[in-house]
Every structure is written in C-alpha cells, then in structure tokens.
C-alpha cells in the first residue's frame, strides 16, 4: 500500500487524474471502477479538463460504478446515474452504453445483483477501482458488520451513513434506507485500487483503516490485504501520515 499526502487540492486531484489518464493512454480499452460522493468531484473536473486539452480519450473505455440507491428514479437529482452524467459522462467522449451502474429500480433486485456480478466476472477484472471511505469505514455501501458479502447485494444503510448523505437531500427522511452495492470481494478483484480521502473529519477513520487491525468492523481495512493500493489524502485527512 502506497500512501501519499498533499498540502494543496491541485496536487491531490492532478495525481489522481494522472493515474487514470496514464492507464487510458497505455490501454484505451481500460475498465474503470468509479465512485460517487463529494470526494471524487475534483478528480472528475480534472479529467474533464485534461480531456478538453486532448490529453486523454474515454472513447473506448468501459466504466462500472460501485453502487446506487434503491428506489430513486435514475433521473432523480440525487441518483448516482444523474451524478455520473452531470459530473463526468456528459463532458467527455465516453459511450454511455459502456457506462454501468447498478439498477436500484429493478423489479427483481436480487436478480439485478446477480446480473451485475455476472457482468463484472465476464468483463473484468477492473483495471483501476476508485474508492472513497465513509466515516464508519464503509467502502461503496459495504457497512461495518460481523461478516461482509462478497458479491453485489442489497444493503441497509446505517444511520451514520444516511446522516452523512442527508446534506444532498431536503431532509434525512428523504435519504434512501437501502442501496445496491458492489461487494468487497468484487472490489478486491480490481488490478489496482485508488482510494481518495479528504477532510479533517476523515483523519481518524483513515488511520484506523490504513494502519489498524484488519476487521469487518472497518471494511476499508481489508484493503491492507490487496497487493496494489494507492491512497491519496489531503492535508486534513492525512494528519497522521505526515
């Protein structure tokens, strides 16, 4: 595991963007695992900028998102399909038919989970998987538990996770209670994992995940077992890694 801290936002997002653009320039058909939330927005802005400068093309790339809320229409302002379209896909030359996000409105959610896993198995492995981390150590929507599910599954969002996401909704009551998420086993199959951690409020969980015991009580700690992980922390989140 390689851990880097940055004093400024530009260095943080440029380093992350370089990881992805270098991969695409070497392999235009690369498979990208993407994430949502506020943490990767700066990265996506940088990728759009580099694309407009002619430094990278996404024309032949395929993307797989980690998760989606259950019950939100795909065109809902806070759905992860809307997020990805607005924050990245609408601004680059990617074929949207090659962008995959779990369907949180499938008639049969269990079948959707199985279908997503089959797709990942048939088309994988993902070349680089982007991750953030929740305040409770979750990755994607794999919440702390006595045991974790390996494949794509439906998960009940913990109160802390819903509270963290409430800022994107009119009220906490509007935050979905369930999500469909890629499992830890699927995440761990990626050739490389890049975790982005931002903010002083993530410093404690970053320390626990990256240096503490490996435990399902902190799902992100399982990344210590992966052979190719790069972690980028901003100055606040990297307080213990200077």
mmCIF file of C-alpha atoms in Angstrom, residues 55-202:
data_model
loop_
_atom_site.group_PDB
_atom_site.id
_atom_site.type_symbol
_atom_site.label_atom_id
_atom_site.label_comp_id
_atom_site.label_asym_id
_atom_site.label_seq_id
_atom_site.Cartn_x
_atom_site.Cartn_y
_atom_site.Cartn_z
ATOM 1 C CA UNK A 55 -4.606 14.674 -23.182
ATOM 2 C CA UNK A 56 -6.926 11.686 -22.756
ATOM 3 C CA UNK A 57 -9.811 9.949 -24.502
ATOM 4 C CA UNK A 58 -12.517 7.798 -22.930
ATOM 5 C CA UNK A 59 -13.987 6.698 -26.278
ATOM 6 C CA UNK A 60 -13.098 3.023 -25.833
ATOM 7 C CA UNK A 61 -13.206 2.814 -22.035
ATOM 8 C CA UNK A 62 -15.816 0.946 -20.020
ATOM 9 C CA UNK A 63 -16.914 2.039 -16.555
ATOM 10 C CA UNK A 64 -18.530 0.243 -13.634
ATOM 11 C CA UNK A 65 -19.928 2.179 -10.713
ATOM 12 C CA UNK A 66 -19.878 0.842 -7.191
ATOM 13 C CA UNK A 67 -23.438 1.442 -6.103
ATOM 14 C CA UNK A 68 -26.833 3.067 -6.450
ATOM 15 C CA UNK A 69 -29.662 3.958 -4.109
ATOM 16 C CA UNK A 70 -32.688 1.671 -4.089
ATOM 17 C CA UNK A 71 -35.939 3.351 -5.074
ATOM 18 C CA UNK A 72 -34.694 6.609 -6.608
ATOM 19 C CA UNK A 73 -35.622 7.046 -10.286
ATOM 20 C CA UNK A 74 -32.469 7.066 -12.427
ATOM 21 C CA UNK A 75 -33.200 10.680 -13.450
ATOM 22 C CA UNK A 76 -33.681 11.799 -9.827
ATOM 23 C CA UNK A 77 -31.378 14.685 -8.957
ATOM 24 C CA UNK A 78 -29.592 12.574 -6.321
ATOM 25 C CA UNK A 79 -29.386 9.269 -8.168
ATOM 26 C CA UNK A 80 -25.874 8.128 -8.899
ATOM 27 C CA UNK A 81 -26.683 7.848 -12.607
ATOM 28 C CA UNK A 82 -27.565 11.551 -12.594
ATOM 29 C CA UNK A 83 -24.425 12.304 -10.587
ATOM 30 C CA UNK A 84 -22.134 10.493 -13.018
ATOM 31 C CA UNK A 85 -23.767 12.061 -16.070
ATOM 32 C CA UNK A 86 -23.539 15.576 -14.663
ATOM 33 C CA UNK A 87 -20.113 15.313 -13.050
ATOM 34 C CA UNK A 88 -18.304 13.350 -15.766
ATOM 35 C CA UNK A 89 -20.018 11.435 -18.564
ATOM 36 C CA UNK A 90 -21.783 14.399 -20.230
ATOM 37 C CA UNK A 91 -18.458 16.195 -20.609
ATOM 38 C CA UNK A 92 -16.193 13.523 -22.083
ATOM 39 C CA UNK A 93 -16.246 11.330 -25.191
ATOM 40 C CA UNK A 94 -17.382 8.152 -23.470
ATOM 41 C CA UNK A 95 -20.037 5.887 -24.988
ATOM 42 C CA UNK A 96 -22.783 5.903 -22.355
ATOM 43 C CA UNK A 97 -23.749 2.367 -23.335
ATOM 44 C CA UNK A 98 -20.366 1.426 -21.902
ATOM 45 C CA UNK A 99 -21.121 3.039 -18.527
ATOM 46 C CA UNK A 100 -22.656 0.671 -15.990
ATOM 47 C CA UNK A 101 -24.404 1.491 -12.719
ATOM 48 C CA UNK A 102 -26.487 -0.958 -10.660
ATOM 49 C CA UNK A 103 -30.219 -0.540 -11.254
ATOM 50 C CA UNK A 104 -31.785 0.373 -7.941
ATOM 51 C CA UNK A 105 -35.243 0.241 -9.522
ATOM 52 C CA UNK A 106 -35.065 -3.259 -10.953
ATOM 53 C CA UNK A 107 -38.250 -5.281 -10.487
ATOM 54 C CA UNK A 108 -36.152 -8.089 -9.051
ATOM 55 C CA UNK A 109 -33.281 -6.557 -7.079
ATOM 56 C CA UNK A 110 -31.705 -9.906 -6.245
ATOM 57 C CA UNK A 111 -31.600 -10.774 -9.939
ATOM 58 C CA UNK A 112 -30.045 -7.363 -10.644
ATOM 59 C CA UNK A 113 -27.314 -8.167 -8.132
ATOM 60 C CA UNK A 114 -26.602 -11.483 -9.825
ATOM 61 C CA UNK A 115 -26.602 -9.843 -13.253
ATOM 62 C CA UNK A 116 -24.156 -7.159 -12.155
ATOM 63 C CA UNK A 117 -21.824 -9.804 -10.756
ATOM 64 C CA UNK A 118 -22.023 -11.820 -13.969
ATOM 65 C CA UNK A 119 -21.129 -8.721 -15.969
ATOM 66 C CA UNK A 120 -18.151 -7.970 -13.739
ATOM 67 C CA UNK A 121 -16.982 -11.563 -13.942
ATOM 68 C CA UNK A 122 -17.327 -11.773 -17.719
ATOM 69 C CA UNK A 123 -15.763 -8.387 -18.470
ATOM 70 C CA UNK A 124 -13.364 -7.952 -15.582
ATOM 71 C CA UNK A 125 -11.140 -7.543 -13.853
ATOM 72 C CA UNK A 126 -11.471 -3.801 -13.381
ATOM 73 C CA UNK A 127 -8.145 -2.152 -14.149
ATOM 74 C CA UNK A 128 -8.400 0.607 -11.546
ATOM 75 C CA UNK A 129 -11.085 0.916 -8.883
ATOM 76 C CA UNK A 130 -11.732 4.343 -7.386
ATOM 77 C CA UNK A 131 -12.878 4.390 -3.759
ATOM 78 C CA UNK A 132 -13.774 6.827 -1.045
ATOM 79 C CA UNK A 133 -14.336 5.960 2.603
ATOM 80 C CA UNK A 134 -17.268 6.561 4.916
ATOM 81 C CA UNK A 135 -16.935 7.934 8.425
ATOM 82 C CA UNK A 136 -17.642 4.441 9.741
ATOM 83 C CA UNK A 137 -15.101 2.832 7.410
ATOM 84 C CA UNK A 138 -17.502 1.659 4.738
ATOM 85 C CA UNK A 139 -16.338 1.276 1.143
ATOM 86 C CA UNK A 140 -19.016 1.542 -1.528
ATOM 87 C CA UNK A 141 -22.042 0.795 0.681
ATOM 88 C CA UNK A 142 -20.423 -2.151 2.454
ATOM 89 C CA UNK A 143 -21.259 -1.187 6.012
ATOM 90 C CA UNK A 144 -19.414 -2.477 9.112
ATOM 91 C CA UNK A 145 -20.754 -5.874 10.170
ATOM 92 C CA UNK A 146 -19.712 -9.176 11.705
ATOM 93 C CA UNK A 147 -19.371 -10.532 8.167
ATOM 94 C CA UNK A 148 -19.334 -8.929 4.732
ATOM 95 C CA UNK A 149 -20.948 -10.025 1.485
ATOM 96 C CA UNK A 150 -18.522 -10.785 -1.317
ATOM 97 C CA UNK A 151 -20.755 -10.039 -4.302
ATOM 98 C CA UNK A 152 -23.195 -7.333 -5.299
ATOM 99 C CA UNK A 153 -26.042 -7.133 -2.797
ATOM 100 C CA UNK A 154 -28.751 -5.016 -1.207
ATOM 101 C CA UNK A 155 -27.643 -3.307 1.970
ATOM 102 C CA UNK A 156 -29.416 -1.372 4.691
ATOM 103 C CA UNK A 157 -27.718 1.981 5.173
ATOM 104 C CA UNK A 158 -26.611 2.705 8.718
ATOM 105 C CA UNK A 159 -27.781 5.865 10.455
ATOM 106 C CA UNK A 160 -24.320 7.437 10.259
ATOM 107 C CA UNK A 161 -24.198 6.874 6.501
ATOM 108 C CA UNK A 162 -27.658 8.344 5.957
ATOM 109 C CA UNK A 163 -26.768 11.341 8.134
ATOM 110 C CA UNK A 164 -23.600 11.937 6.095
ATOM 111 C CA UNK A 165 -25.635 11.895 2.867
ATOM 112 C CA UNK A 166 -28.506 13.987 4.225
ATOM 113 C CA UNK A 167 -26.794 17.184 3.041
ATOM 114 C CA UNK A 168 -27.692 16.179 -0.522
ATOM 115 C CA UNK A 169 -31.420 15.779 0.268
ATOM 116 C CA UNK A 170 -34.138 18.107 1.587
ATOM 117 C CA UNK A 171 -34.140 16.199 4.895
ATOM 118 C CA UNK A 172 -32.880 12.994 6.494
ATOM 119 C CA UNK A 173 -36.309 11.476 5.853
ATOM 120 C CA UNK A 174 -35.689 11.768 2.107
ATOM 121 C CA UNK A 175 -32.436 9.797 2.199
ATOM 122 C CA UNK A 176 -32.993 6.243 0.930
ATOM 123 C CA UNK A 177 -32.698 3.494 3.518
ATOM 124 C CA UNK A 178 -31.269 0.883 1.152
ATOM 125 C CA UNK A 179 -28.745 0.675 -1.662
ATOM 126 C CA UNK A 180 -27.455 -1.862 -4.141
ATOM 127 C CA UNK A 181 -23.698 -2.129 -3.870
ATOM 128 C CA UNK A 182 -20.746 -3.964 -5.318
ATOM 129 C CA UNK A 183 -19.394 -6.364 -2.697
ATOM 130 C CA UNK A 184 -15.985 -6.314 -1.069
ATOM 131 C CA UNK A 185 -14.966 -9.434 -2.963
ATOM 132 C CA UNK A 186 -15.658 -7.751 -6.296
ATOM 133 C CA UNK A 187 -13.768 -4.632 -5.234
ATOM 134 C CA UNK A 188 -10.763 -6.678 -4.183
ATOM 135 C CA UNK A 189 -10.561 -8.288 -7.633
ATOM 136 C CA UNK A 190 -9.525 -4.991 -9.240
ATOM 137 C CA UNK A 191 -5.981 -4.911 -10.583
ATOM 138 C CA UNK A 192 -5.357 -1.636 -8.762
ATOM 139 C CA UNK A 193 -7.333 0.313 -6.168
ATOM 140 C CA UNK A 194 -7.043 4.072 -5.695
ATOM 141 C CA UNK A 195 -8.619 5.451 -2.533
ATOM 142 C CA UNK A 196 -9.181 9.187 -2.121
ATOM 143 C CA UNK A 197 -9.684 10.572 1.383
ATOM 144 C CA UNK A 198 -10.413 14.237 2.047
ATOM 145 C CA UNK A 199 -11.150 16.315 5.129
ATOM 146 C CA UNK A 200 -10.106 16.603 8.747
ATOM 147 C CA UNK A 201 -13.218 14.652 9.743
ATOM 148 C CA UNK A 202 -11.809 11.588 7.917
#
